[in-house]
Amino acid sequence: MLTIKDLNASYGAITALHGLSLEVEEGELVALLGTNGAGKSTTLKSICGVLKPTSGTVTFLGEEITGKTPEAILRKGISLVPEGREIFTSLTVSENLRLGAFSSYNKKRYQADLEEMFELFPILKDRFNQPGGLLSGGEQQQLAIARALMSHPKLLMLDEPSLGLSPTLVNQIFDLIAKLRERGTTILLVEQNAERAVHLADRVYVLNTGNLEFAGTPDQLEKELDIADVYFGGDGEGHHEVTL
Amino acid sequence: MSLLQSPLSRMAKHSTAWILAAVLVVGAFVLNMAASGVIVDIYTYFCINLMLVLGLQIFMGNSGILNWTYVGFVGIGAYASSILSTSPAVKEMAVANMYPSLVELQTPIIPALIIGGLVAAAVAAAIAWPLMRLSNAVGVITLFATLIVIHVLMTQWDNVTNGPRTFFGVEYYTTIFIAAGAAAVTLVAAYYFRESSLGLRVRASRDDRFAAMACGVSVVGVRYYTFILSSFVAGLGGGIWAHYITSFSPKSFYMAEAFVLITMLVIGGAGSISGATIGAVIVTVMRESLRQIEGFLNNSGVIDFQVYGLTELTVAILMIIILIWRPEGIVGGQELRLPFVGSKHRSAESADEASS
Amino acid sequence: MIFGEFVINTLSLGSLYALVALGLVFVYGILKLVNFAYGEYVMVAGYSMYILGAFTPVPWWVTMIVAVAMAALTSYLTELVAFRRVRQKSDNAALVTSFAVMVLLQNAVLLFVSPRARAVKLPSAFSESITILGVVTPLRNVLTIATTLVLLLGLTLLMKYTVLGIAMRAAADKFTTTRLMGVQANLVISFAFIISGFLAGVVSIFWVGRSASVDPLIGFTPLLIAFIATVIGGMNSLVGAVAGGYVYGLLFNILSITLPASMISYRDAFMFMIVILFLLLRPEGMIKGNYTEERVG
C-alpha cells in the first residue's frame, strides 16, 4: 500500500533520514520505533508532505506522492494525527471535526460519521460545542484521532499518540488503536512506548539516528532484543519500555 | 586553529572587505581623472548610499529585523551636522524661526559630522531599548511608526529644521574622495563588526533566539548596542550626504529613501557585506539609467506629457522579480569570497555558515 | 448637543477605521505578513470610481460595485503574482515585496493617470445631512455606521458558519495542521486576500466620500490607521482589529478636541507615541490571539 524507497530528508544542514526504505501493507498495523531524534516524526512528515524529502520516493497505492502538498496527499487517503495533537484550540470540537471532513464532505454521510465518532469517543459528544483548547490532554488526543478519521483515510498515521498522557489514558488510547485495527484501518504508528506498540503491531521498524536498524515481526524483534539488550539499554528481563 | 593564524592570514580571511574597500578608493581616483562630471557625481552619490546601506546592514543584516527607522537617523545626522557647520549669517537667512542659541552655534565641518553621528546615536540610545524587545510584525510596525514620529517632528519643529521647507545653504564639502573614503572605512568596519564578538552574538540571536538566550546572550542587549552603532553610521552618513547635496527637506528622510536603502540591502542579500555592496551597485545603476531615460523623455518632447514615477515603478518591478528569483538576495546569507585569495580558510568558514 | 455630535462622529470614524483594520488583519492573521500594499487597494478602488464616474455613464451603484470588485481583484492579483512566490521563502523578503508592490501601484498611477488629485463623482446622498435625535450630521456618517454593522454581521456569519470561514480561523491558528485536513493553502490565502481587498474597496467609498477626490497617495493614511488600530487591538484577532479601530477613532477625536491649536499638527506623532508606549506595555494588543511571539525580553 505504502512504499518508501531510499528516503533522505534534512532540516537545513542536518540530515535526519539516511536512505530509509519501508513498507506498509493494507490492513497492517506497522510500528515505527526509535529514540528521540531517530527520525520517526521526520518519516511521517515526509510521507504526508509537510517536509519535502531531499531524495527518494514515497509511493502510495501505486502512485508516487513524493513532494506533493499535504492537502493533495490527504486527498489520496493518508491522514496524520500529528505529534502534540495540534488541536485547533479556538475552534469548537464540532468545528474541528468538520474540518477533518473538509476534503470529503457529504451531508448524509457526515451525520453518520459523527455518530460513529461519538460511539468510539463518547466524551466528544459531551464536549461537542466547547472550544478545543478547553479539553484535557486525553480528550484532545481523542479529538485529534477522530478528526483524522473523519476524512476516511486509507492509511492512518499516528505520531506519539500516548505522549504526555497519564497511564490510564495511555491504556485507553492503545485500546482504541486496537479497536481501529480490528475495524480494518491500516495504521502506521510511531511510539516511544515501544512495548505497547510492539504488542499491537504486525510488523516493526526500528530507527536509530536516521538509519533503519531493524525491520521484521515483533517475534523477531524479541529474539534480537535478547541479544541487543545491552545495546538498547534495557533491563534484560523483557521489559524494554521507553528505553528502547 | 586561531593560534596558528598569522596576522597576514587574518587579513586574507577578511580579504573581501579590504579588496572591495581598495577598489572603491582606486575607483574614485580613476573616475576623477578620466570620467565626466556626471559620472563623478553618480559615483560620489553611490559611495554615500553605499555607506548608508552598510550602516543599515550592521543592524538589519545581523539582527534580521527590518529597520524602517534607519533613514530617520540619517535625517537627524544631516540636520545636526548642517546646523553646526553652517555659519550664523546663512542660518539666519535660511531658517527664519530658528532658536537664537542654535543660530549662534558653529563648529568646523569635521567635528560637525562626528557630532551629527553622535546625536543620532544618542537619540537611538534614548529610544531603542524598549523597541528592541519587540519582535515580528509588531516590531516592524513599531519601527515604522517611529520613523513617522521622527518625520512629523522634522516637518513640524521649524525652529530647528525649517519645517517642511528646504534647509539650504549647507557648505559643499563631500568630494568624491571623501565619499569613497567614508564608504571604504564603513565597509571594513561593517565587515569586522560582523566577525566581532557583538556581531557574532547578534547574528546568533537572529538565527535562533532561544538557543542564543540559552548560551547567555542577552538578545535585547546585543540588539540595542548594534542598533546604536548602526544609527551612529546613519547620522555620520547623513551629515556627509547633507554636505554633498547642500539643501534638503524632511522629505529626503522618509518612505521613498527608506525603500531605496532597504531595496539595496535586500536585493543584494542583507546577511553579508558583499551583498549590501552588490545591491547598492545594482540599484544605483538601475536608478541612474532610468533617471536618464525619464529625463530624456521629459526634455526631448518625444511624448507630449511629463513622465512621473517611471524610475520608481521600474525599480519596484525589478525588485519584485529579483525577490521572487532569489528571496535571500543575490549573494544570499554568506559572505562572497573572491576566488583567488584565502581559499584555505574556506572549509572552516563554510562550516560556520552552514550551522548558521 | 455637542456630546451627541461627538458620539456620532466617533462611531462613524471608528466604524471606518474598524473596517480598515479588519482588512489588514485578515491577511496578517493567516500569513503573518504585514501587507504594506494594503492601502493601495483603497487607492485602486478610488481611481476605479474616478474613471467610471468621469468617462462612463454607468449609475453610481454600478460604479461602487465595480470599485469594490477592482480592489478585491487587485488584492488577489498581488498575492497571485508577487506574494505567492516569495512568502514561503523569507519573511523579510515578503515584507519588502509588499512594500515594493505599494511603490509599484502608487507610481503606476503617477505615471498613467496624474500626480494631481482627481475629482470623484458621488451620489448626492454623500453630501446631504440629516437630523438624528436632535443632532445634525452628514448622512455619510450614518451610512458608514450602517454599512459597517452589516459587514461585520456578514463576516461574523461567514467565519462562524461556513466551512471556508472555519478553515480560515483554523489556518490563522495552525496553518500546517489546517493543510493536513486537506484544506488547500492557496485557497485560504487567496480568500483572505480577496476579503482584505473587498474591505479596502468598501473603505475607499467612504474615504473618498469625505473629500470627493482621489490622489496617488490616498492609500497611505488608511495603511497607517490599519497599522495603529491592529496593533492596539491585537494583530492576531479579528475582534481585536475591530475594537482597535473604534478605540483609534475615539482617541483621534479626543486628541482633535483637546490638543491646543498650536499642537494639532503634532497629532499624528502623538498618536504614534501612544501606540508605541502601549505596545511596550502590552505588545499583544488589547485582545490576545493564539499566537504569542511578540516580545523578546
JSON list of C-alpha atoms in Angstrom, two decimals, chain B residues 119-312:
[
{"chain": "B", "resi": 119, "resn": "VAL", "atom": "CA", "xyz": [23.42, 62.92, 18.11]},
{"chain": "B", "resi": 120, "resn": "ALA", "atom": "CA", "xyz": [21.81, 60.19, 16.03]},
{"chain": "B", "resi": 121, "resn": "ALA", "atom": "CA", "xyz": [23.41, 57.55, 18.25]},
{"chain": "B", "resi": 122, "resn": "ALA", "atom": "CA", "xyz": [22.24, 59.37, 21.37]},
{"chain": "B", "resi": 123, "resn": "VAL", "atom": "CA", "xyz": [18.66, 59.57, 20.12]},
{"chain": "B", "resi": 124, "resn": "ALA", "atom": "CA", "xyz": [18.86, 55.88, 19.25]},
{"chain": "B", "resi": 125, "resn": "ALA", "atom": "CA", "xyz": [20.21, 55.08, 22.69]},
{"chain": "B", "resi": 126, "resn": "ALA", "atom": "CA", "xyz": [17.40, 57.03, 24.30]},
{"chain": "B", "resi": 127, "resn": "ILE", "atom": "CA", "xyz": [14.53, 55.37, 22.48]},
{"chain": "B", "resi": 128, "resn": "ALA", "atom": "CA", "xyz": [15.76, 51.98, 21.29]},
{"chain": "B", "resi": 129, "resn": "TRP", "atom": "CA", "xyz": [15.82, 49.80, 24.39]},
{"chain": "B", "resi": 130, "resn": "PRO", "atom": "CA", "xyz": [12.07, 49.19, 24.57]},
{"chain": "B", "resi": 131, "resn": "LEU", "atom": "CA", "xyz": [11.85, 48.89, 20.79]},
{"chain": "B", "resi": 132, "resn": "MET", "atom": "CA", "xyz": [14.38, 46.08, 20.76]},
{"chain": "B", "resi": 133, "resn": "ARG", "atom": "CA", "xyz": [12.13, 43.98, 22.94]},
{"chain": "B", "resi": 134, "resn": "LEU", "atom": "CA", "xyz": [9.51, 43.63, 20.24]},
{"chain": "B", "resi": 135, "resn": "SER", "atom": "CA", "xyz": [9.61, 41.03, 17.52]},
{"chain": "B", "resi": 136, "resn": "ASN", "atom": "CA", "xyz": [7.87, 40.05, 14.37]},
{"chain": "B", "resi": 137, "resn": "ALA", "atom": "CA", "xyz": [5.13, 42.16, 12.91]},
{"chain": "B", "resi": 138, "resn": "VAL", "atom": "CA", "xyz": [4.75, 44.29, 15.99]},
{"chain": "B", "resi": 139, "resn": "GLY", "atom": "CA", "xyz": [8.46, 45.13, 15.84]},
{"chain": "B", "resi": 140, "resn": "VAL", "atom": "CA", "xyz": [8.25, 46.07, 12.18]},
{"chain": "B", "resi": 141, "resn": "ILE", "atom": "CA", "xyz": [5.21, 48.27, 12.71]},
{"chain": "B", "resi": 142, "resn": "THR", "atom": "CA", "xyz": [6.75, 49.95, 15.73]},
{"chain": "B", "resi": 143, "resn": "LEU", "atom": "CA", "xyz": [9.95, 50.82, 13.89]},
{"chain": "B", "resi": 144, "resn": "PHE", "atom": "CA", "xyz": [7.79, 52.07, 11.02]},
{"chain": "B", "resi": 145, "resn": "ALA", "atom": "CA", "xyz": [5.78, 54.19, 13.47]},
{"chain": "B", "resi": 146, "resn": "THR", "atom": "CA", "xyz": [8.99, 55.54, 14.97]},
{"chain": "B", "resi": 147, "resn": "LEU", "atom": "CA", "xyz": [10.07, 56.74, 11.53]},
{"chain": "B", "resi": 148, "resn": "ILE", "atom": "CA", "xyz": [6.76, 58.55, 11.18]},
{"chain": "B", "resi": 149, "resn": "VAL", "atom": "CA", "xyz": [7.19, 60.18, 14.59]},
{"chain": "B", "resi": 150, "resn": "ILE", "atom": "CA", "xyz": [10.67, 61.37, 13.60]},
{"chain": "B", "resi": 151, "resn": "HIS", "atom": "CA", "xyz": [9.28, 62.62, 10.31]},
{"chain": "B", "resi": 152, "resn": "VAL", "atom": "CA", "xyz": [6.46, 64.55, 11.95]},
{"chain": "B", "resi": 153, "resn": "LEU", "atom": "CA", "xyz": [8.94, 66.15, 14.34]},
{"chain": "B", "resi": 154, "resn": "MET", "atom": "CA", "xyz": [11.19, 67.13, 11.43]},
{"chain": "B", "resi": 155, "resn": "THR", "atom": "CA", "xyz": [8.36, 68.68, 9.46]},
{"chain": "B", "resi": 156, "resn": "GLN", "atom": "CA", "xyz": [6.76, 70.45, 12.41]},
{"chain": "B", "resi": 157, "resn": "TRP", "atom": "CA", "xyz": [9.67, 71.64, 14.53]},
{"chain": "B", "resi": 158, "resn": "ASP", "atom": "CA", "xyz": [10.51, 74.58, 12.32]},
{"chain": "B", "resi": 159, "resn": "ASN", "atom": "CA", "xyz": [12.64, 76.25, 14.98]},
{"chain": "B", "resi": 160, "resn": "VAL", "atom": "CA", "xyz": [15.23, 73.61, 14.22]},
{"chain": "B", "resi": 161, "resn": "THR", "atom": "CA", "xyz": [14.65, 72.14, 10.79]},
{"chain": "B", "resi": 162, "resn": "ASN", "atom": "CA", "xyz": [12.87, 74.92, 8.94]},
{"chain": "B", "resi": 163, "resn": "GLY", "atom": "CA", "xyz": [9.83, 72.67, 8.94]},
{"chain": "B", "resi": 164, "resn": "PRO", "atom": "CA", "xyz": [8.71, 71.12, 5.67]},
{"chain": "B", "resi": 165, "resn": "ARG", "atom": "CA", "xyz": [10.60, 73.83, 3.79]},
{"chain": "B", "resi": 166, "resn": "THR", "atom": "CA", "xyz": [14.05, 73.31, 2.38]},
{"chain": "B", "resi": 167, "resn": "PHE", "atom": "CA", "xyz": [17.05, 73.74, 4.64]},
{"chain": "B", "resi": 168, "resn": "PHE", "atom": "CA", "xyz": [19.58, 75.35, 2.32]},
{"chain": "B", "resi": 169, "resn": "GLY", "atom": "CA", "xyz": [22.97, 76.98, 2.45]},
{"chain": "B", "resi": 170, "resn": "VAL", "atom": "CA", "xyz": [24.91, 73.97, 3.70]},
{"chain": "B", "resi": 171, "resn": "GLU", "atom": "CA", "xyz": [28.53, 74.09, 2.66]},
{"chain": "B", "resi": 172, "resn": "TYR", "atom": "CA", "xyz": [29.68, 71.73, -0.08]},
{"chain": "B", "resi": 173, "resn": "TYR", "atom": "CA", "xyz": [32.33, 69.51, 1.45]},
{"chain": "B", "resi": 174, "resn": "THR", "atom": "CA", "xyz": [31.83, 65.92, 0.32]},
{"chain": "B", "resi": 175, "resn": "THR", "atom": "CA", "xyz": [34.05, 65.32, -2.68]},
{"chain": "B", "resi": 176, "resn": "ILE", "atom": "CA", "xyz": [34.32, 62.01, -4.49]},
{"chain": "B", "resi": 177, "resn": "PHE", "atom": "CA", "xyz": [37.37, 61.18, -2.31]},
{"chain": "B", "resi": 178, "resn": "ILE", "atom": "CA", "xyz": [35.64, 61.87, 0.96]},
{"chain": "B", "resi": 179, "resn": "ALA", "atom": "CA", "xyz": [32.62, 59.85, -0.10]},
{"chain": "B", "resi": 180, "resn": "ALA", "atom": "CA", "xyz": [34.73, 56.94, -1.32]},
{"chain": "B", "resi": 181, "resn": "GLY", "atom": "CA", "xyz": [36.92, 57.07, 1.79]},
{"chain": "B", "resi": 182, "resn": "ALA", "atom": "CA", "xyz": [33.91, 57.10, 4.09]},
{"chain": "B", "resi": 183, "resn": "ALA", "atom": "CA", "xyz": [32.33, 54.19, 2.22]},
{"chain": "B", "resi": 184, "resn": "ALA", "atom": "CA", "xyz": [35.60, 52.22, 2.31]},
{"chain": "B", "resi": 185, "resn": "VAL", "atom": "CA", "xyz": [36.05, 52.74, 6.06]},
{"chain": "B", "resi": 186, "resn": "THR", "atom": "CA", "xyz": [32.43, 51.80, 6.73]},
{"chain": "B", "resi": 187, "resn": "LEU", "atom": "CA", "xyz": [32.80, 48.71, 4.58]},
{"chain": "B", "resi": 188, "resn": "VAL", "atom": "CA", "xyz": [35.80, 47.42, 6.51]},
{"chain": "B", "resi": 189, "resn": "ALA", "atom": "CA", "xyz": [34.20, 48.40, 9.81]},
{"chain": "B", "resi": 190, "resn": "ALA", "atom": "CA", "xyz": [30.96, 46.62, 8.97]},
{"chain": "B", "resi": 191, "resn": "TYR", "atom": "CA", "xyz": [32.94, 43.57, 7.94]},
{"chain": "B", "resi": 192, "resn": "TYR", "atom": "CA", "xyz": [34.90, 43.46, 11.17]},
{"chain": "B", "resi": 193, "resn": "PHE", "atom": "CA", "xyz": [31.78, 44.15, 13.17]},
{"chain": "B", "resi": 194, "resn": "ARG", "atom": "CA", "xyz": [30.13, 41.12, 11.62]},
{"chain": "B", "resi": 195, "resn": "GLU", "atom": "CA", "xyz": [33.01, 38.95, 12.82]},
{"chain": "B", "resi": 196, "resn": "SER", "atom": "CA", "xyz": [33.32, 40.64, 16.21]},
{"chain": "B", "resi": 197, "resn": "SER", "atom": "CA", "xyz": [32.02, 39.21, 19.44]},
{"chain": "B", "resi": 198, "resn": "LEU", "atom": "CA", "xyz": [28.98, 41.50, 19.44]},
{"chain": "B", "resi": 199, "resn": "GLY", "atom": "CA", "xyz": [28.37, 40.82, 15.76]},
{"chain": "B", "resi": 200, "resn": "LEU", "atom": "CA", "xyz": [28.50, 37.11, 16.37]},
{"chain": "B", "resi": 201, "resn": "ARG", "atom": "CA", "xyz": [26.12, 37.31, 19.29]},
{"chain": "B", "resi": 202, "resn": "VAL", "atom": "CA", "xyz": [23.59, 39.42, 17.44]},
{"chain": "B", "resi": 203, "resn": "ARG", "atom": "CA", "xyz": [23.75, 37.03, 14.48]},
{"chain": "B", "resi": 204, "resn": "ALA", "atom": "CA", "xyz": [23.19, 34.15, 16.86]},
{"chain": "B", "resi": 205, "resn": "SER", "atom": "CA", "xyz": [20.13, 35.95, 18.21]},
{"chain": "B", "resi": 206, "resn": "ARG", "atom": "CA", "xyz": [18.84, 36.28, 14.65]},
{"chain": "B", "resi": 207, "resn": "ASP", "atom": "CA", "xyz": [19.27, 32.63, 13.78]},
{"chain": "B", "resi": 208, "resn": "ASP", "atom": "CA", "xyz": [17.84, 31.14, 16.92]},
{"chain": "B", "resi": 209, "resn": "ARG", "atom": "CA", "xyz": [16.72, 33.48, 19.61]},
{"chain": "B", "resi": 210, "resn": "PHE", "atom": "CA", "xyz": [16.12, 30.83, 22.21]},
{"chain": "B", "resi": 211, "resn": "ALA", "atom": "CA", "xyz": [19.35, 28.98, 21.60]},
{"chain": "B", "resi": 212, "resn": "ALA", "atom": "CA", "xyz": [21.19, 32.29, 21.84]},
{"chain": "B", "resi": 213, "resn": "MET", "atom": "CA", "xyz": [19.46, 33.11, 25.12]},
{"chain": "B", "resi": 214, "resn": "ALA", "atom": "CA", "xyz": [20.36, 29.66, 26.40]},
{"chain": "B", "resi": 215, "resn": "CYS", "atom": "CA", "xyz": [24.00, 30.45, 25.62]},
{"chain": "B", "resi": 216, "resn": "GLY", "atom": "CA", "xyz": [23.80, 33.53, 27.79]},
{"chain": "B", "resi": 217, "resn": "VAL", "atom": "CA", "xyz": [23.29, 36.08, 25.01]},
{"chain": "B", "resi": 218, "resn": "SER", "atom": "CA", "xyz": [21.11, 38.98, 26.10]},
{"chain": "B", "resi": 219, "resn": "VAL", "atom": "CA", "xyz": [19.07, 39.29, 22.93]},
{"chain": "B", "resi": 220, "resn": "VAL", "atom": "CA", "xyz": [17.69, 42.72, 23.75]},
{"chain": "B", "resi": 221, "resn": "GLY", "atom": "CA", "xyz": [21.12, 43.92, 24.86]},
{"chain": "B", "resi": 222, "resn": "VAL", "atom": "CA", "xyz": [23.04, 42.89, 21.76]},
{"chain": "B", "resi": 223, "resn": "ARG", "atom": "CA", "xyz": [20.31, 44.26, 19.51]},
{"chain": "B", "resi": 224, "resn": "TYR", "atom": "CA", "xyz": [20.38, 47.52, 21.44]},
{"chain": "B", "resi": 225, "resn": "TYR", "atom": "CA", "xyz": [24.10, 48.15, 21.08]},
{"chain": "B", "resi": 226, "resn": "THR", "atom": "CA", "xyz": [24.05, 47.12, 17.43]},
{"chain": "B", "resi": 227, "resn": "PHE", "atom": "CA", "xyz": [21.17, 49.48, 16.80]},
{"chain": "B", "resi": 228, "resn": "ILE", "atom": "CA", "xyz": [23.09, 52.38, 18.36]},
{"chain": "B", "resi": 229, "resn": "LEU", "atom": "CA", "xyz": [26.16, 51.61, 16.28]},
{"chain": "B", "resi": 230, "resn": "SER", "atom": "CA", "xyz": [24.05, 51.39, 13.14]},
{"chain": "B", "resi": 231, "resn": "SER", "atom": "CA", "xyz": [22.38, 54.70, 13.99]},
{"chain": "B", "resi": 232, "resn": "PHE", "atom": "CA", "xyz": [25.77, 56.33, 14.51]},
{"chain": "B", "resi": 233, "resn": "VAL", "atom": "CA", "xyz": [26.78, 55.33, 10.98]},
{"chain": "B", "resi": 234, "resn": "ALA", "atom": "CA", "xyz": [23.40, 56.62, 9.79]},
{"chain": "B", "resi": 235, "resn": "GLY", "atom": "CA", "xyz": [23.99, 60.00, 11.42]},
{"chain": "B", "resi": 236, "resn": "LEU", "atom": "CA", "xyz": [27.53, 60.26, 10.13]},
{"chain": "B", "resi": 237, "resn": "GLY", "atom": "CA", "xyz": [26.42, 59.25, 6.65]},
{"chain": "B", "resi": 238, "resn": "GLY", "atom": "CA", "xyz": [23.53, 61.70, 6.85]},
{"chain": "B", "resi": 239, "resn": "GLY", "atom": "CA", "xyz": [25.99, 64.52, 7.57]},
{"chain": "B", "resi": 240, "resn": "ILE", "atom": "CA", "xyz": [28.22, 63.50, 4.68]},
{"chain": "B", "resi": 241, "resn": "TRP", "atom": "CA", "xyz": [25.17, 63.32, 2.45]},
{"chain": "B", "resi": 242, "resn": "ALA", "atom": "CA", "xyz": [23.98, 66.76, 3.57]},
{"chain": "B", "resi": 243, "resn": "HIS", "atom": "CA", "xyz": [27.35, 68.33, 2.81]},
{"chain": "B", "resi": 244, "resn": "TYR", "atom": "CA", "xyz": [27.16, 66.87, -0.66]},
{"chain": "B", "resi": 245, "resn": "ILE", "atom": "CA", "xyz": [23.58, 67.77, -1.53]},
{"chain": "B", "resi": 246, "resn": "THR", "atom": "CA", "xyz": [23.74, 71.15, 0.37]},
{"chain": "B", "resi": 247, "resn": "SER", "atom": "CA", "xyz": [19.98, 71.66, 0.56]},
{"chain": "B", "resi": 248, "resn": "PHE", "atom": "CA", "xyz": [17.33, 69.24, 1.69]},
{"chain": "B", "resi": 249, "resn": "SER", "atom": "CA", "xyz": [13.97, 68.88, 3.41]},
{"chain": "B", "resi": 250, "resn": "PRO", "atom": "CA", "xyz": [12.41, 66.27, 5.70]},
{"chain": "B", "resi": 251, "resn": "LYS", "atom": "CA", "xyz": [11.02, 64.53, 2.61]},
{"chain": "B", "resi": 252, "resn": "SER", "atom": "CA", "xyz": [14.53, 63.23, 1.93]},
{"chain": "B", "resi": 253, "resn": "PHE", "atom": "CA", "xyz": [14.36, 61.08, 5.04]},
{"chain": "B", "resi": 254, "resn": "TYR", "atom": "CA", "xyz": [11.07, 59.30, 4.55]},
{"chain": "B", "resi": 255, "resn": "MET", "atom": "CA", "xyz": [9.46, 56.32, 2.90]},
{"chain": "B", "resi": 256, "resn": "ALA", "atom": "CA", "xyz": [10.94, 56.72, -0.55]},
{"chain": "B", "resi": 257, "resn": "GLU", "atom": "CA", "xyz": [14.51, 56.88, 0.75]},
{"chain": "B", "resi": 258, "resn": "ALA", "atom": "CA", "xyz": [13.90, 54.12, 3.26]},
{"chain": "B", "resi": 259, "resn": "PHE", "atom": "CA", "xyz": [12.64, 51.99, 0.40]},
{"chain": "B", "resi": 260, "resn": "VAL", "atom": "CA", "xyz": [15.73, 52.69, -1.72]},
{"chain": "B", "resi": 261, "resn": "LEU", "atom": "CA", "xyz": [18.11, 51.76, 1.10]},
{"chain": "B", "resi": 262, "resn": "ILE", "atom": "CA", "xyz": [16.17, 48.66, 2.13]},
{"chain": "B", "resi": 263, "resn": "THR", "atom": "CA", "xyz": [15.89, 47.64, -1.52]},
{"chain": "B", "resi": 264, "resn": "MET", "atom": "CA", "xyz": [19.63, 47.88, -1.97]},
{"chain": "B", "resi": 265, "resn": "LEU", "atom": "CA", "xyz": [20.22, 45.74, 1.06]},
{"chain": "B", "resi": 266, "resn": "VAL", "atom": "CA", "xyz": [17.58, 43.10, 0.42]},
{"chain": "B", "resi": 267, "resn": "ILE", "atom": "CA", "xyz": [18.30, 42.72, -3.30]},
{"chain": "B", "resi": 268, "resn": "GLY", "atom": "CA", "xyz": [21.96, 42.07, -2.62]},
{"chain": "B", "resi": 269, "resn": "GLY", "atom": "CA", "xyz": [21.40, 39.92, 0.44]},
{"chain": "B", "resi": 270, "resn": "ALA", "atom": "CA", "xyz": [21.08, 41.50, 3.87]},
{"chain": "B", "resi": 271, "resn": "GLY", "atom": "CA", "xyz": [23.22, 38.94, 5.62]},
{"chain": "B", "resi": 272, "resn": "SER", "atom": "CA", "xyz": [26.53, 39.95, 4.09]},
{"chain": "B", "resi": 273, "resn": "ILE", "atom": "CA", "xyz": [28.66, 42.99, 3.35]},
{"chain": "B", "resi": 274, "resn": "SER", "atom": "CA", "xyz": [29.29, 41.87, -0.20]},
{"chain": "B", "resi": 275, "resn": "GLY", "atom": "CA", "xyz": [25.54, 41.50, -0.65]},
{"chain": "B", "resi": 276, "resn": "ALA", "atom": "CA", "xyz": [24.93, 45.04, 0.57]},
{"chain": "B", "resi": 277, "resn": "THR", "atom": "CA", "xyz": [27.62, 46.31, -1.80]},
{"chain": "B", "resi": 278, "resn": "ILE", "atom": "CA", "xyz": [26.31, 44.45, -4.83]},
{"chain": "B", "resi": 279, "resn": "GLY", "atom": "CA", "xyz": [22.77, 45.58, -4.04]},
{"chain": "B", "resi": 280, "resn": "ALA", "atom": "CA", "xyz": [23.93, 49.20, -3.87]},
{"chain": "B", "resi": 281, "resn": "VAL", "atom": "CA", "xyz": [25.67, 48.86, -7.22]},
{"chain": "B", "resi": 282, "resn": "ILE", "atom": "CA", "xyz": [22.67, 47.28, -8.94]},
{"chain": "B", "resi": 283, "resn": "VAL", "atom": "CA", "xyz": [20.11, 49.71, -7.60]},
{"chain": "B", "resi": 284, "resn": "THR", "atom": "CA", "xyz": [22.32, 52.72, -8.34]},
{"chain": "B", "resi": 285, "resn": "VAL", "atom": "CA", "xyz": [22.92, 51.61, -11.92]},
{"chain": "B", "resi": 286, "resn": "MET", "atom": "CA", "xyz": [19.22, 50.85, -12.39]},
{"chain": "B", "resi": 287, "resn": "ARG", "atom": "CA", "xyz": [18.03, 54.12, -10.92]},
{"chain": "B", "resi": 288, "resn": "GLU", "atom": "CA", "xyz": [20.54, 56.32, -12.65]},
{"chain": "B", "resi": 289, "resn": "SER", "atom": "CA", "xyz": [19.92, 54.84, -16.07]},
{"chain": "B", "resi": 290, "resn": "LEU", "atom": "CA", "xyz": [16.16, 55.03, -15.61]},
{"chain": "B", "resi": 291, "resn": "ARG", "atom": "CA", "xyz": [16.51, 58.63, -14.48]},
{"chain": "B", "resi": 292, "resn": "GLN", "atom": "CA", "xyz": [18.39, 59.41, -17.66]},
{"chain": "B", "resi": 293, "resn": "ILE", "atom": "CA", "xyz": [15.61, 57.82, -19.68]},
{"chain": "B", "resi": 294, "resn": "GLU", "atom": "CA", "xyz": [12.93, 59.66, -17.73]},
{"chain": "B", "resi": 295, "resn": "GLY", "atom": "CA", "xyz": [14.82, 62.93, -18.14]},
{"chain": "B", "resi": 296, "resn": "PHE", "atom": "CA", "xyz": [15.27, 62.29, -21.83]},
{"chain": "B", "resi": 297, "resn": "LEU", "atom": "CA", "xyz": [11.58, 61.56, -22.29]},
{"chain": "B", "resi": 298, "resn": "ASN", "atom": "CA", "xyz": [10.58, 64.71, -20.43]},
{"chain": "B", "resi": 299, "resn": "ASN", "atom": "CA", "xyz": [13.06, 67.02, -22.16]},
{"chain": "B", "resi": 300, "resn": "SER", "atom": "CA", "xyz": [13.07, 65.76, -25.69]},
{"chain": "B", "resi": 301, "resn": "GLY", "atom": "CA", "xyz": [9.38, 66.19, -26.33]},
{"chain": "B", "resi": 302, "resn": "VAL", "atom": "CA", "xyz": [9.06, 62.67, -27.73]},
{"chain": "B", "resi": 303, "resn": "ILE", "atom": "CA", "xyz": [5.85, 62.40, -25.77]},
{"chain": "B", "resi": 304, "resn": "ASP", "atom": "CA", "xyz": [3.60, 65.31, -25.03]},
{"chain": "B", "resi": 305, "resn": "PHE", "atom": "CA", "xyz": [3.20, 64.84, -21.28]},
{"chain": "B", "resi": 306, "resn": "GLN", "atom": "CA", "xyz": [5.54, 64.76, -18.33]},
{"chain": "B", "resi": 307, "resn": "VAL", "atom": "CA", "xyz": [6.63, 61.35, -17.11]},
{"chain": "B", "resi": 308, "resn": "TYR", "atom": "CA", "xyz": [6.49, 60.86, -13.35]},
{"chain": "B", "resi": 309, "resn": "GLY", "atom": "CA", "xyz": [7.28, 57.75, -11.41]},
{"chain": "B", "resi": 310, "resn": "LEU", "atom": "CA", "xyz": [8.81, 55.71, -14.22]},
{"chain": "B", "resi": 311, "resn": "THR", "atom": "CA", "xyz": [12.03, 55.17, -12.26]},
{"chain": "B", "resi": 312, "resn": "GLU", "atom": "CA", "xyz": [10.31, 54.08, -9.06]}
]
